[in-house]
Amino acid sequence: MGTVEPQVATSQAQAPTTDGFQLVIDALKLNGIETIYGLPGIPITDLTRRAQADGLRVLSFRHEQSAGYAASIAGFLTQKPGVCLTVSAPGFLNGLNALAHATVNCFPMILVSGSSEREIVDLQQGDYEEMDQLAIAKPVAKAAFRVLHAEDIGVGIARAIRAALSGRPGGVYLDLPAKLFAQGIDAEAGRRSLIQVVDPAPRQIPAPDAVKRALDLLRGAKRPLIILGKGAAYAQADADIGALVERTGIPYLPMSMAKGLLPDTHEQCASAARSFVLPGADVVMLVGARLNWLLSHGKGRTWGGKGHKEWGGQKFIQVDISPQEADSNVRIDAPLVGDIGSCVSALLAGMGAGWAKPPAEWLDAVHGKKTANVARMAETLAKNPVPMNFHSALNVVRDIVRANPEAMFVNEGANALDFTRSIVDMHRPRKRIDVGTWGIMGVGMGYCVAAAVETGQPVIAIEGDSAFGFSGMEVETICRYKLPVCVVIMNNNGVYKGTDVNPRGGEVAPTVFVKDARYEKLMEAFGGVGVYATTPAELRKAMEEAVRSRRPTLINAVIDQTAGTESGRITGLNPAAKKK
Ligand code: ADP
Ligand code: TPW
Ligand code: MG
């Protein structure tokens, strides 16, 4: 009856196909990526819709820069590349800042941007949002790839994941031209083209002689110091790092985002004696921290050397995954190259039993300095001036964080950053996320979203009023997704402080904002809770309520507008100060 032939014909005509959109989604899912941070538009709108329909979490932002910062810090927190998805040219450029930030801070991230048609872009014929994005991304990315054929999507995403995660992590750019998304291919061929990346961040075991060299140097030290950086926090080797610090008995200094790796209240924590231990140490072991500007390049007055270029004579051990990092600023006497987990466990194994604690003279001196500084700070914190200043406000924040050690903590600003970093103790690893290596403003609300989404914990953000402005519109995003975020704006009416005046009269000075701005109303506009707080008691009540209720909250903490200093703690980097 001729039933066989038509059936074959039908099945040939309907041979299942898939397309570029689907393969991107499938490749991400296959590699355990669950969340996309992005902003829709041509050519990626349907990618966001279909990703959501397929069970990916798609978080849509008001500006790509915030989506990008969210992705970068998601990478830091999870050891999986954070994915940021943008449209072509302007969206791509908005995301680019975050890509550079990820690379500079060693966070794994993938910026995926749709792009215009290659043929038109390369002939510069004026396509919609035409731009040679791949070329522009390269200098700020650890790696950059473009996929032109649907059957190469699997390889493209696998390469991006490997590049972001292996060795020193960083930002990767993946360029997906519009045409790619609609390309259809045979579903089975498509499925076979996908790659599930095996061991994307292979362990890198340090060489035994390098371990021995490091231990010999450490053992002979009279005044040793350990510096923990955000690489150590990223590595998630918390127990071994804690064991190394405690078994050696060596005082340690956590860099900003390594705070809480061991509790800041730990007796070996030397944060409160920083300006004593840096010049005083004879052997310094850096663990996932670079000797960049944040550590005065390992030389000059901070380290006990006299002039800018002079060394204080310390010997350095540097534990780092990047073999090129050693000697970047000063001689590294014992480079230990490998992943921090492997290096620290090799050090522990090599220490053996009977490791002698550092000389009591050094430990007592560090302890004495620390106790004196802590006592002095306690006095300052106990004061209750009117109007509220950074110290009296941060005294409250410190208590709230102590009572909620699992809460995530976001921080940006100048004074609002520096005072917070030194006053507010962190109690658990990877809780504090901040402006990072560049001291960048604008990470705040993007970080809040990612911190809430990736950890499920309440988030507390301490923001300078200027810093907040860079990403302030994302309070709508926070309200839309009902995230448990409590933003506290340290409102001193401007950049550094609110008291500058224009010597010519007329328009206000460049550092000054609208006086007594009511930032809390921004949060109210989208259904969140807004609080205007002028006293520590009001601030405390509002923060407690925000953490308890998990409702999006913005507290406008009114700070004495004379309280800040120019550039916070980095006044010395201001060219005007250098000239003097
Ligand atoms: P901080 O600003 O806290 O001092 P940096 O960002 O300067 O920290 O330094 C982080 C360092 O950690 C980088 O040199 C990076 O290569 C290194 N790093 C990152 N992840 C790892 C890891 N898993 N193992 C070893 N080193 C790592
Ligand atoms: C992307 C320069 C560093 S700190 C800061 C700016 C503009 C704001 C300081 O004011 P804020 O804090 O936040 O009110 P406070 O407590 O001192 O008053 N653009 C970018 N990054 C940086 N770092 C700057 C500008 C800057
Ligand atoms: Mg300010």
XYZ file of C-alpha atoms and ligand atoms in Angstrom:
634
model
C 0.000 0.000 0.000
C 3.013 2.251 -0.344
C 3.236 3.096 3.333
C 7.002 2.466 3.697
C 8.310 5.041 1.263
C 6.462 8.068 2.588
C 7.585 7.176 6.138
C 11.257 7.179 5.084
C 10.768 10.412 3.210
C 9.132 11.995 6.248
C 11.869 10.910 8.605
C 14.545 12.276 6.239
C 12.737 15.573 5.967
C 12.397 15.772 9.740
C 15.921 14.574 10.646
C 16.337 16.306 13.953
C 18.450 19.406 13.756
C 19.831 21.770 16.317
C 21.147 25.308 15.999
C 23.833 27.627 17.306
C 21.641 28.985 20.100
C 21.006 25.488 21.404
C 24.595 24.331 21.124
C 25.848 27.286 23.179
C 23.297 26.469 25.880
C 24.049 22.746 25.761
C 27.817 23.334 25.929
C 27.487 25.594 28.969
C 25.207 23.158 30.758
C 27.422 20.205 29.918
C 30.240 22.031 31.706
C 28.304 22.752 34.851
C 27.647 26.420 34.171
C 24.336 27.261 35.759
C 24.122 31.040 35.659
C 24.468 33.702 32.987
C 24.912 37.351 33.963
C 23.955 39.576 31.074
C 21.819 42.079 29.253
C 19.677 41.149 26.219
C 19.439 42.680 22.731
C 20.311 41.781 19.122
C 21.778 39.227 18.480
C 21.570 37.455 21.846
C 18.000 38.121 23.045
C 16.809 34.661 22.075
C 19.886 33.116 23.638
C 18.851 34.604 26.989
C 15.243 33.434 26.528
C 16.112 29.928 25.437
C 18.786 29.559 28.115
C 16.177 30.432 30.738
C 13.638 28.067 29.169
C 16.296 25.342 29.327
C 16.875 25.786 33.042
C 19.887 28.087 33.147
C 19.581 30.954 35.590
C 19.679 34.124 33.499
C 20.180 37.310 35.496
C 19.467 40.412 33.544
C 21.172 43.663 34.549
C 20.658 47.351 33.796
C 24.227 47.831 32.556
C 26.689 45.290 31.178
C 29.471 46.548 33.427
C 27.596 45.332 36.488
C 26.791 42.024 34.820
C 30.482 41.662 34.039
C 31.634 42.427 37.564
C 29.045 39.953 38.833
C 30.435 37.261 36.528
C 34.019 38.026 37.543
C 33.347 37.670 41.240
C 31.188 34.578 40.680
C 34.359 33.090 39.189
C 36.377 34.031 42.259
C 33.799 32.565 44.627
C 33.114 29.287 42.824
C 36.244 28.348 40.816
C 33.945 28.072 37.801
C 34.181 30.741 35.108
C 31.532 33.407 35.596
C 29.746 34.015 32.305
C 28.721 37.498 31.157
C 26.628 37.795 27.999
C 26.348 41.040 26.035
C 25.250 42.412 22.676
C 27.736 43.715 20.114
C 29.863 46.890 20.103
C 28.430 49.133 22.885
C 27.302 46.220 25.066
C 30.610 44.493 24.487
C 32.529 47.637 25.420
C 30.448 48.037 28.570
C 31.411 44.510 29.538
C 35.062 44.960 28.624
C 35.972 46.785 31.829
C 34.945 43.715 33.800
C 36.891 41.433 31.488
C 40.023 43.473 32.151
C 39.212 43.484 35.863
C 38.940 39.679 35.850
C 42.277 39.320 34.084
C 44.056 41.780 36.367
C 42.637 40.154 39.508
C 43.152 36.536 38.320
C 39.419 35.712 38.402
C 38.074 33.158 35.917
C 35.435 34.761 33.712
C 34.135 34.452 30.162
C 32.724 37.477 28.380
C 30.480 36.160 25.607
C 29.439 38.855 23.157
C 27.333 38.663 20.053
C 28.972 40.422 17.124
C 28.139 41.671 13.658
C 28.822 39.866 10.393
C 32.510 39.261 9.750
C 32.332 40.008 6.038
C 30.843 43.434 6.693
C 32.968 44.237 9.744
C 36.217 43.363 7.972
C 35.359 45.512 4.960
C 34.145 48.246 7.348
C 30.898 48.579 5.464
C 28.951 49.870 8.420
C 27.009 46.926 9.833
C 24.643 47.358 12.771
C 26.921 47.799 15.808
C 29.995 47.102 13.736
C 33.231 46.572 15.622
C 36.241 44.250 15.477
C 35.560 43.047 19.010
C 38.055 40.198 19.016
C 40.963 42.545 18.316
C 39.810 44.975 20.992
C 39.347 42.290 23.643
C 42.744 40.632 23.148
C 44.971 43.045 25.074
C 42.828 42.853 28.218
C 41.940 39.162 28.075
C 43.962 36.129 29.062
C 42.709 34.572 25.815
C 40.188 35.451 23.088
C 38.388 33.194 20.617
C 35.812 33.507 17.836
C 33.516 30.742 16.612
C 32.245 30.891 13.023
C 30.626 27.471 12.608
C 28.017 25.810 14.758
C 30.015 22.582 14.851
C 32.885 24.498 16.521
C 30.830 25.849 19.433
C 31.792 22.911 21.624
C 35.483 23.497 21.038
C 35.100 27.259 21.475
C 33.439 26.942 24.850
C 35.822 24.224 26.010
C 38.814 26.388 25.114
C 37.291 29.384 26.872
C 36.705 27.367 30.054
C 40.220 25.923 30.041
C 41.812 29.282 29.389
C 39.821 30.943 32.181
C 40.537 28.295 34.809
C 43.914 26.693 34.165
C 47.155 28.104 35.544
C 46.670 31.698 36.662
C 42.936 32.283 36.180
C 41.764 35.220 34.076
C 39.200 36.769 31.779
C 38.466 35.148 28.421
C 36.607 36.672 25.508
C 34.358 34.560 23.277
C 33.079 36.221 20.105
C 29.889 34.774 18.641
C 28.786 36.426 15.365
C 25.023 36.793 14.844
C 24.948 34.342 11.949
C 26.268 31.543 14.126
C 23.179 31.400 16.336
C 20.765 30.510 13.552
C 23.028 27.967 11.852
C 21.328 24.576 11.847
C 23.208 21.292 12.005
C 22.292 17.684 12.515
C 21.392 17.215 16.175
C 23.480 14.096 16.642
C 26.523 15.698 15.027
C 25.954 18.700 17.241
C 25.774 16.561 20.342
C 28.993 14.808 19.417
C 30.750 18.125 18.807
C 30.327 19.244 22.424
C 33.179 18.800 24.887
C 32.879 18.220 28.587
C 36.159 19.631 29.832
C 38.127 17.106 31.885
C 40.199 18.562 34.728
C 40.047 22.221 33.626
C 42.372 23.435 36.395
C 44.962 20.665 36.703
C 46.850 20.546 39.958
C 50.398 21.766 39.622
C 52.649 19.966 42.062
C 55.698 21.964 43.189
C 59.187 20.574 42.657
C 60.627 18.920 45.813
C 63.845 20.987 45.694
C 61.789 24.192 45.536
C 59.819 23.053 48.599
C 63.035 22.298 50.458
C 64.551 25.672 49.515
C 61.472 27.457 50.855
C 61.420 25.480 54.087
C 65.148 25.973 54.695
C 64.719 29.713 54.350
C 61.695 29.761 56.608
C 63.356 27.580 59.223
C 66.352 29.886 59.471
C 64.253 33.038 59.872
C 64.404 35.111 63.040
C 61.504 37.389 62.181
C 59.330 35.522 59.659
C 56.048 36.775 58.208
C 53.413 35.127 56.001
C 51.339 37.270 53.631
C 48.118 35.717 52.369
C 46.624 37.145 49.167
C 43.417 36.658 47.259
C 45.047 33.826 45.297
C 45.136 31.926 48.600
C 41.463 32.697 49.164
C 40.602 31.620 45.614
C 42.437 28.312 45.989
C 39.948 26.982 48.579
C 42.722 25.246 50.526
C 41.505 26.816 53.753
C 42.234 23.952 56.145
C 45.809 23.446 54.941
C 46.541 27.165 54.911
C 45.241 27.387 58.470
C 47.390 24.409 59.449
C 50.485 25.947 57.864
C 50.019 29.208 59.733
C 49.312 27.509 63.040
C 52.014 24.837 62.864
C 54.694 27.346 61.916
C 53.456 29.836 64.510
C 54.412 32.646 62.121
C 52.518 35.964 62.257
C 50.495 36.524 59.093
C 49.069 39.477 57.240
C 45.943 38.974 55.120
C 45.580 41.130 52.016
C 42.150 42.679 51.666
C 40.278 39.784 50.055
C 42.218 37.191 52.064
C 40.750 38.604 55.273
C 38.827 35.874 57.049
C 40.834 33.030 55.482
C 41.731 32.622 59.113
C 39.528 34.723 61.395
C 40.889 38.289 61.655
C 40.677 37.810 65.422
C 43.285 35.000 65.249
C 46.151 35.592 67.649
C 48.712 35.300 64.850
C 46.946 37.888 62.679
C 49.266 40.886 62.366
C 46.922 43.264 60.517
C 46.925 45.710 63.404
C 50.741 45.750 63.346
C 51.183 46.038 59.557
C 53.556 48.974 59.621
C 55.699 47.125 62.169
C 55.872 43.651 60.588
C 56.610 44.714 56.993
C 59.831 46.570 57.737
C 60.622 44.278 60.676
C 60.442 40.879 59.008
C 63.589 39.136 57.766
C 61.885 36.385 55.741
C 58.500 36.906 54.075
C 56.450 34.125 52.541
C 53.909 35.370 49.999
C 51.051 32.958 49.406
C 48.920 33.978 46.400
C 49.820 37.658 46.738
C 51.792 39.806 44.306
C 54.396 42.375 45.311
C 52.537 45.101 43.401
C 51.625 48.623 44.536
C 49.425 47.226 47.298
C 52.615 45.943 48.962
C 54.724 48.948 47.919
C 56.520 46.720 45.385
C 58.464 45.025 48.190
C 60.753 48.024 48.704
C 61.056 51.572 49.999
C 60.077 52.939 53.364
C 57.186 50.488 53.933
C 59.731 47.684 53.965
C 62.396 49.481 55.955
C 64.427 50.590 52.929
C 65.132 54.319 52.877
C 64.520 55.685 49.407
C 61.785 54.678 47.004
C 63.876 52.013 45.314
C 65.733 50.608 48.307
C 65.035 47.188 49.751
C 64.745 46.540 53.434
C 66.868 43.396 53.099
C 64.042 40.886 53.514
C 64.300 37.520 51.829
C 61.180 36.390 49.993
C 59.499 33.057 49.403
C 56.703 33.296 46.837
C 54.060 30.611 46.451
C 52.270 31.207 43.155
C 50.873 29.337 40.199
C 52.476 31.713 37.744
C 56.172 30.964 37.155
C 56.633 34.467 35.756
C 55.522 36.263 38.891
C 58.783 35.805 40.830
C 61.310 38.674 40.578
C 58.653 41.026 39.192
C 59.656 43.708 41.690
C 62.440 42.415 43.924
C 64.503 39.236 44.060
C 62.532 36.177 45.113
C 64.930 33.920 46.989
C 62.669 30.882 47.011
C 59.986 30.759 44.321
C 57.538 27.918 44.878
C 55.570 27.383 41.709
C 52.406 25.344 41.799
C 48.790 25.554 42.849
C 48.403 26.762 46.394
C 46.660 23.622 47.625
C 49.517 21.411 46.399
C 52.230 23.824 47.539
C 50.840 24.250 51.026
C 50.351 20.532 51.533
C 53.911 19.910 50.283
C 55.186 22.486 52.777
C 53.232 20.836 55.576
C 54.569 17.415 54.637
C 58.121 18.754 54.429
C 57.990 20.494 57.811
C 57.906 17.211 59.663
C 57.464 17.061 63.406
C 59.218 19.381 65.781
C 59.039 22.619 63.826
C 60.279 25.365 66.138
C 58.088 28.427 66.533
C 59.699 31.776 65.623
C 61.842 33.389 68.364
C 59.749 34.704 71.261
C 61.377 38.111 70.909
C 59.732 38.611 67.495
C 56.366 37.201 68.516
C 56.301 39.349 71.643
C 57.215 42.471 69.707
C 54.454 41.872 67.148
C 51.991 41.094 69.893
C 52.917 44.246 71.814
C 52.468 46.508 68.785
C 49.204 44.872 67.912
C 47.768 45.180 71.400
C 48.671 48.851 71.611
C 47.133 49.624 68.207
C 43.984 47.644 68.943
C 43.544 49.516 72.238
C 43.990 52.861 70.488
C 41.427 51.892 67.849
C 38.969 50.695 70.519
C 39.076 54.158 72.085
C 38.309 55.828 68.779
C 35.510 53.402 68.016
C 33.875 53.942 71.394
C 33.382 57.657 70.746
C 29.993 58.717 69.603
C 30.377 62.026 67.820
C 27.575 64.034 66.271
C 27.352 63.914 63.307
C 28.253 60.245 62.941
C 31.731 59.606 61.489
C 33.239 56.588 59.719
C 34.432 55.081 62.995
C 31.179 55.209 64.909
C 29.268 53.845 61.909
C 31.786 51.083 61.253
C 31.786 50.081 64.899
C 28.166 49.058 64.279
C 29.011 47.295 61.024
C 31.745 45.375 62.805
C 29.265 44.056 65.378
C 26.732 43.056 62.716
C 29.370 41.165 60.735
C 30.587 39.409 63.893
C 27.029 38.316 64.612
C 26.537 37.143 61.002
C 29.878 35.604 60.024
C 28.409 33.772 57.023
C 27.121 36.961 55.400
C 28.908 38.112 52.262
C 30.600 41.484 52.507
C 31.036 43.922 49.613
C 33.112 47.086 49.984
C 34.084 50.019 47.753
C 34.904 53.709 48.092
C 38.014 55.539 49.287
C 37.638 56.322 52.995
C 34.579 54.072 52.994
C 36.901 51.292 51.801
C 40.032 51.924 53.830
C 38.370 52.465 57.195
C 36.100 49.479 56.660
C 38.940 47.174 55.693
C 40.864 47.961 58.857
C 37.927 48.153 61.288
C 35.556 45.380 60.206
C 36.938 41.912 61.000
C 36.105 39.026 58.718
C 35.581 35.614 60.259
C 35.271 33.193 57.342
C 37.098 32.699 54.019
C 35.966 34.431 50.799
C 33.405 36.646 52.498
C 35.040 39.969 51.731
C 34.948 41.063 48.077
C 36.100 44.509 47.076
C 37.735 46.872 44.590
C 40.673 44.503 44.009
C 43.981 45.172 42.318
C 42.949 48.297 40.423
C 41.003 49.899 43.275
C 38.122 50.096 40.846
C 34.844 51.888 41.613
C 31.627 50.372 40.258
C 31.899 46.741 41.340
C 29.417 47.195 44.183
C 25.930 46.246 43.059
C 27.125 43.656 40.520
C 29.110 41.984 43.301
C 26.040 42.085 45.563
C 23.922 40.261 42.997
C 26.535 37.574 42.351
C 27.346 37.142 46.039
C 23.673 36.574 46.862
C 23.079 34.298 43.885
C 26.207 32.181 44.238
C 26.187 31.734 48.013
C 22.548 32.128 49.077
C 23.832 34.116 52.060
C 22.746 37.617 53.055
C 24.960 40.325 51.604
C 26.151 43.478 53.345
C 27.640 46.200 51.140
C 29.513 49.155 52.577
C 29.633 51.782 49.854
C 31.057 55.259 49.515
C 28.408 57.591 48.126
C 30.518 58.132 45.017
C 31.340 54.440 44.653
C 27.659 53.508 44.873
C 26.768 55.869 42.044
C 28.739 53.830 39.518
C 26.303 50.911 39.735
C 23.379 52.394 41.683
C 20.698 51.572 39.117
C 21.233 47.883 39.848
C 19.188 48.291 43.017
C 16.304 47.608 40.627
C 18.003 44.296 39.719
C 18.402 43.496 43.410
C 14.710 44.214 44.037
C 13.563 42.372 40.894
C 15.268 39.176 42.008
C 14.368 39.791 45.670
C 17.963 39.338 46.795
C 18.917 39.556 50.481
C 21.151 42.591 50.040
C 21.688 45.359 52.580
C 23.478 48.340 51.054
C 24.891 50.888 53.478
C 25.945 54.160 51.883
C 28.556 56.056 53.858
C 27.205 59.388 52.735
C 29.727 62.174 53.214
C 28.370 64.252 50.309
C 31.118 63.483 47.861
C 34.325 61.931 46.624
C 36.611 61.696 49.720
C 34.511 64.328 51.542
C 31.900 66.938 50.849
C 33.630 70.137 51.859
C 35.645 71.207 48.813
C 34.758 74.647 47.439
C 35.237 76.141 44.015
C 37.699 78.993 44.610
C 35.968 81.010 41.869
C 32.501 80.573 43.336
C 29.758 79.457 40.935
C 29.442 75.715 40.228
C 30.290 73.277 43.009
C 33.754 71.692 43.305
C 34.385 68.519 41.239
C 34.427 66.251 44.295
C 31.156 67.481 45.811
C 27.650 66.043 45.311
C 24.137 67.224 46.150
C 24.131 67.751 49.905
C 22.017 65.433 52.021
C 20.977 63.321 49.002
C 18.247 60.796 49.850
C 19.741 57.645 48.327
C 17.381 55.406 50.304
C 14.502 56.520 48.099
C 16.147 54.753 45.168
C 15.569 51.443 46.877
C 12.019 52.406 47.829
C 11.284 53.189 44.180
C 11.537 49.482 43.376
C 9.789 48.088 46.424
C 12.794 47.648 48.716
C 13.313 49.138 52.162
C 14.927 52.557 52.466
C 16.303 53.899 55.761
C 17.752 57.305 56.579
C 20.158 56.834 59.499
C 21.908 59.643 61.338
C 23.013 57.777 64.477
C 24.815 54.487 65.178
C 21.669 53.242 66.959
C 19.516 53.843 63.878
C 22.126 52.201 61.677
C 22.306 49.158 63.966
C 18.552 48.690 64.059
C 18.232 48.989 60.290
C 21.104 46.581 59.561
C 19.813 43.996 62.013
C 16.386 44.178 60.460
C 17.769 43.937 56.909
C 19.841 40.835 57.639
C 16.978 39.228 59.543
C 14.267 39.955 56.973
C 16.472 39.321 53.891
C 14.588 42.163 52.180
C 16.499 44.409 49.778
C 17.466 47.390 51.917
C 19.373 50.602 51.374
C 20.542 52.500 54.429
C 21.651 56.063 53.842
C 24.155 56.499 56.691
C 24.772 60.201 57.059
C 28.470 60.730 57.775
C 30.219 63.928 58.823
C 31.165 65.493 55.488
C 34.499 66.654 56.885
C 35.489 63.157 58.052
C 37.339 61.764 55.023
C 40.858 62.339 53.778
C 41.927 62.896 50.173
C 42.136 59.469 48.429
C 41.627 57.649 51.751
C 44.820 55.723 52.630
C 46.516 56.204 49.273
C 46.969 59.958 49.504
C 50.649 59.425 48.709
C 49.837 58.204 45.177
C 48.205 61.510 44.271
C 50.632 63.362 41.948
C 49.914 66.588 43.823
C 51.120 64.980 47.054
C 54.193 63.529 45.314
C 55.256 66.934 44.042
C 55.504 68.332 47.555
P 46.353 40.335 46.588
O 45.836 41.541 45.838
O 45.375 39.777 47.549
O 47.696 40.593 47.161
P 47.021 39.309 44.017
O 45.838 39.384 43.135
O 48.053 40.367 43.876
O 46.544 39.160 45.521
O 47.770 37.930 43.788
C 47.095 36.751 43.568
C 48.134 35.751 43.090
O 47.622 34.453 43.324
C 48.470 35.847 41.605
O 49.841 36.048 41.420
C 48.012 34.492 41.037
O 48.884 33.992 40.061
C 48.003 33.623 42.261
N 47.047 32.521 42.205
C 45.751 32.572 41.879
N 45.173 31.374 42.011
C 46.132 30.539 42.435
C 46.185 29.149 42.755
N 45.100 28.379 42.681
N 47.352 28.643 43.160
C 48.464 29.418 43.221
N 48.471 30.724 42.958
C 47.338 31.270 42.555
C 36.343 53.408 37.768
C 38.829 57.177 41.357
C 38.795 56.377 43.773
S 37.842 56.381 45.144
C 36.613 57.280 44.418
C 36.956 57.587 43.113
C 36.086 58.375 42.203
C 35.363 57.630 45.152
C 35.601 58.025 46.571
O 34.438 58.574 47.117
P 33.414 57.705 47.936
O 34.283 57.331 49.217
O 33.116 56.458 47.240
O 32.277 58.561 48.275
P 34.680 58.293 50.449
O 34.253 57.532 51.636
O 36.157 58.499 50.428
O 33.941 59.592 50.302
N 36.805 55.705 38.529
C 37.002 54.380 38.701
N 37.746 53.912 39.691
C 38.369 54.771 40.524
N 39.139 54.246 41.479
C 38.184 56.170 40.402
C 37.377 56.583 39.372
C 38.221 57.063 42.737
Mg 32.005 59.844 49.834
